[in-house]
Coordinates of C-alpha atoms in Angstrom, one line a residue:
X298 CA 0.4 0.1 0.2
X299 CA 1.4 3.9 -0.8
X300 CA 1.4 5.3 2.5
X301 CA 2.6 8.6 1.1
X302 CA 0.2 9.1 -2.2
X303 CA -2.5 8.3 0.4
X304 CA -1.4 11.0 2.5
X305 CA -0.7 13.5 -0.2
X306 CA -4.2 12.8 -1.9
X307 CA -5.6 14.3 1.9
X308 CA -4.0 16.9 1.9
X309 CA -5.6 17.7 -1.5
X310 CA -9.0 17.4 -0.4
X311 CA -8.3 19.0 3.2
X312 CA -7.4 21.7 0.7
X313 CA -10.6 21.8 -1.4
X314 CA -12.4 21.4 1.7
X315 CA -10.7 24.8 3.4
X316 CA -11.2 26.5 0.4
X317 CA -15.0 25.7 -1.2
X318 CA -17.6 27.6 0.9
X319 CA -20.9 26.2 -0.4
X320 CA -23.2 24.5 1.4
X321 CA -22.5 24.5 5.1
X322 CA -25.0 24.5 7.8
X323 CA -24.4 26.1 11.5
X324 CA -24.8 23.1 14.0
X325 CA -23.7 25.6 16.8
X326 CA -21.9 28.7 16.7
X327 CA -20.9 28.4 20.5
X328 CA -17.7 27.0 18.8
X329 CA -18.6 27.4 14.9
X330 CA -19.1 24.2 14.2
X331 CA -20.8 22.8 10.0
X332 CA -22.0 20.4 8.7
X333 CA -22.3 19.0 4.9
X334 CA -23.1 15.6 3.2
X335 CA -19.7 14.0 3.3
X336 CA -19.0 12.3 -0.7
X337 CA -17.0 9.5 1.2
X338 CA -20.0 7.7 2.5
X339 CA -23.7 8.3 4.3
X340 CA -22.4 10.1 6.6
X341 CA -21.5 14.5 7.1
X342 CA -18.3 16.1 7.1
X343 CA -18.2 18.7 9.5
X344 CA -15.5 21.5 10.0
X345 CA -14.7 23.3 13.1
X346 CA -13.0 26.4 13.1
X347 CA -12.2 29.2 16.3
X348 CA -9.1 31.4 17.2
X349 CA -6.2 30.6 19.0
X350 CA -4.5 33.7 19.8
X351 CA -1.3 32.0 19.8
X352 CA 1.4 32.2 16.3
X353 CA 0.3 29.5 14.2
X354 CA 3.9 28.5 14.1
X355 CA 3.2 27.5 18.1
X356 CA -0.2 26.0 17.3
X357 CA 0.6 23.8 14.3
X358 CA 4.0 23.0 16.5
X359 CA 1.8 22.2 19.4
X360 CA 0.0 20.0 17.1
X361 CA 2.5 18.4 15.3
X362 CA 3.5 16.4 18.6
X363 CA 2.3 12.9 19.2
X364 CA 2.7 12.8 22.9
X365 CA 0.6 15.3 23.4
X366 CA -2.6 14.1 22.1
X367 CA -2.9 11.7 24.5
X368 CA -2.6 14.5 27.2
X369 CA -5.5 17.0 26.1
X370 CA -8.0 15.0 24.0
X371 CA -10.5 13.5 25.7
X372 CA -11.9 11.6 24.1
X373 CA -8.7 8.9 23.1
X374 CA -8.6 6.4 24.8
X375 CA -4.6 6.1 23.8
X376 CA -2.4 7.6 20.5
X377 CA 0.2 6.1 19.3
X378 CA 3.0 5.9 16.5
X379 CA 2.9 2.0 15.2
X380 CA 4.9 3.1 11.7
X381 CA 7.4 6.0 11.1
X382 CA 7.9 6.3 7.2
X383 CA 9.1 9.3 7.4
X384 CA 9.6 13.0 8.9
X385 CA 6.5 14.3 8.0
X386 CA 4.3 11.0 7.9
X387 CA 3.4 8.3 9.9
X388 CA 0.4 5.8 10.8
X389 CA -1.0 5.9 14.4
X390 CA -3.5 3.5 15.8
X391 CA -5.9 5.6 18.6
X392 CA -8.7 4.1 20.2
X393 CA -11.4 7.0 22.4
X394 CA -13.3 6.7 24.9
X395 CA -17.2 5.4 24.8
X396 CA -19.2 9.1 24.5
X397 CA -22.5 10.7 24.1
X398 CA -23.5 9.3 27.8
X399 CA -22.4 5.1 26.9
X400 CA -24.2 4.8 23.2
X401 CA -21.4 5.6 21.6
X402 CA -18.5 2.5 21.9
X403 CA -15.3 2.8 21.9
X404 CA -13.5 2.9 18.4
X405 CA -10.1 2.0 17.1
X406 CA -8.9 3.8 14.3
X407 CA -5.8 3.8 12.0
X408 CA -4.8 6.2 9.8
X409 CA -2.0 7.5 8.0
X410 CA -0.5 11.0 9.0
X411 CA 0.7 13.5 6.7
X412 CA 2.3 17.1 7.9
X413 CA 2.8 19.6 5.2
X414 CA 3.7 23.6 4.7
X415 CA 2.8 26.5 2.3
X416 CA 4.1 29.5 1.9
X417 CA 3.4 32.0 -0.9
X418 CA -0.1 31.7 -1.2
X419 CA -2.4 34.4 -2.6
X420 CA -5.2 33.8 0.1
X421 CA -3.3 32.3 2.4
X422 CA 0.2 34.0 4.1
X423 CA 1.2 30.1 5.1
X424 CA -0.6 27.4 6.1
X425 CA 0.4 24.2 8.2
X426 CA -2.0 21.5 7.3
X427 CA -2.5 18.2 9.9
X428 CA -4.3 15.4 7.9
X429 CA -5.5 12.0 8.4
X430 CA -6.6 9.5 6.3
X431 CA -7.2 5.6 7.5
X432 CA -5.9 2.7 6.1
X433 CA -4.8 -0.8 6.6
X434 CA -1.8 -1.1 8.4
X435 CA 0.1 -5.3 9.0
X436 CA -0.3 -5.4 13.3
X437 CA -3.1 -3.8 13.3
X438 CA -5.9 -5.8 12.7
X439 CA -9.6 -5.2 13.9
X440 CA -9.7 -5.7 18.4
X441 CA -13.2 -7.8 19.5
X442 CA -12.7 -4.8 22.2
X443 CA -13.0 -1.7 20.0
X444 CA -15.3 -1.5 16.6
X445 CA -13.2 -0.1 14.0
X446 CA -13.9 2.6 12.7
X447 CA -12.4 4.8 9.5
X448 CA -11.1 8.3 8.8
X449 CA -12.0 9.5 5.1
X450 CA -9.9 12.9 4.6
X451 CA -10.0 14.9 7.4
X452 CA -7.8 17.3 9.4
X453 CA -6.4 20.8 10.7
X454 CA -5.6 24.0 8.6
X455 CA -4.4 26.0 11.0
X456 CA -3.4 29.5 9.3
X457 CA -2.0 33.1 10.2
X458 CA -5.3 35.6 11.2
X459 CA -5.8 38.3 8.8
X460 CA -6.7 40.6 11.5
X461 CA -4.1 39.5 13.1
X462 CA -1.2 37.6 12.2
X463 CA -0.3 36.6 15.5
X464 CA -3.3 35.0 16.7
X465 CA -3.8 31.9 15.1
X466 CA -7.3 31.0 12.7
X467 CA -7.8 26.8 13.2
X468 CA -10.6 25.1 11.2
X469 CA -10.7 21.3 11.7
X470 CA -12.4 18.9 9.0
X471 CA -14.0 15.9 10.7
X472 CA -15.0 13.3 8.5
X473 CA -15.6 10.0 10.3
X474 CA -17.0 6.7 9.5
X475 CA -18.7 5.5 13.2
X476 CA -19.2 1.9 11.6
X477 CA -21.6 -0.7 13.7
X478 CA -25.1 -0.1 14.4
X479 CA -25.8 3.1 15.2
X480 CA -28.6 4.8 14.2
X481 CA -27.4 8.4 11.9
X482 CA -29.3 10.3 14.5
X483 CA -27.3 9.7 17.0
X484 CA -24.0 10.0 15.7
X485 CA -25.7 14.0 14.0
X486 CA -27.7 15.0 18.0
X487 CA -23.7 14.1 19.4
X488 CA -21.1 15.7 16.7
X489 CA -20.8 19.2 17.5
X490 CA -21.2 18.4 21.2
X491 CA -17.9 16.8 21.3
X492 CA -15.9 18.2 18.7
X493 CA -16.7 21.6 20.2
X494 CA -14.8 20.0 23.5
X495 CA -12.4 18.7 20.8
X496 CA -11.5 22.0 19.6
X497 CA -11.0 24.5 23.6
X498 CA -10.0 21.3 24.9
X499 CA -6.9 21.2 21.8
X500 CA -7.4 25.6 23.1
X501 CA -6.6 25.2 26.0
X502 CA -3.7 23.1 26.1
X503 CA -2.2 25.0 23.2
X504 CA -2.3 28.1 25.0
X505 CA -0.9 26.5 28.2
X506 CA 2.8 24.2 26.5
X507 CA 5.6 26.1 26.2
X508 CA 7.2 24.9 23.1
X509 CA 10.3 26.2 20.2
X510 CA 9.1 27.5 16.8
X511 CA 7.7 25.1 14.5
X512 CA 10.5 27.6 12.0
X513 CA 13.6 26.6 14.2
X514 CA 12.1 22.4 15.1
X515 CA 10.4 21.8 10.7
X516 CA 12.0 24.3 8.4
X517 CA 10.8 24.7 5.6
X518 CA 7.8 21.4 6.5
X519 CA 4.0 21.3 8.2
X520 CA 2.8 20.6 11.2
X521 CA -0.6 17.7 11.0
X522 CA -2.4 15.3 14.0
X523 CA -5.4 13.2 13.0
X524 CA -8.6 13.2 14.8
X525 CA -10.5 10.2 15.3
X526 CA -13.8 11.2 16.8

């Protein structure tokens, strides 16, 4: 399986989602959560966006570090890098808690995660892009302890806020196929609130975390981490 090609295709799709302004329906407004019908499966593509009062370098570098994820993402039981393809592409195994008051049981996901950094774009001065797409990976078959979910192209897009470049605009795209025997109405009812919590937890963790600039550690490279919800 060509994991690099899958990662590249996922990055291109997430960038296209970021530029797509049509047919989004706002489903939560405390943090802006919008949705539209996914073209990948019978479910929704979700868009979560907000402002973080930190530099894009700090935000993207924090999100890049896999070891950070389990410390702030309260939806996860475990999150591990199981295979490194190169400095910006790796395979991760994520295990979730149950949520929606136990009506959605624990899932696990095996994702190829890719980090991209773009500069000089006409519309956006610079972007740090973190994407995830589920894959089959030897050694991590489905477990009887979890329902194996599937992340269609998902990820983070982080860019300087136009009104104040010292701050960041963070946009998160989530396109998760839960699988199992869940009613679509249960997912649609619980997902927006879960995504708001995800965003706010990340925001608080980024604010509290002290890290070096992404420029010093990943010169010319981007930042990425998977969304496993």
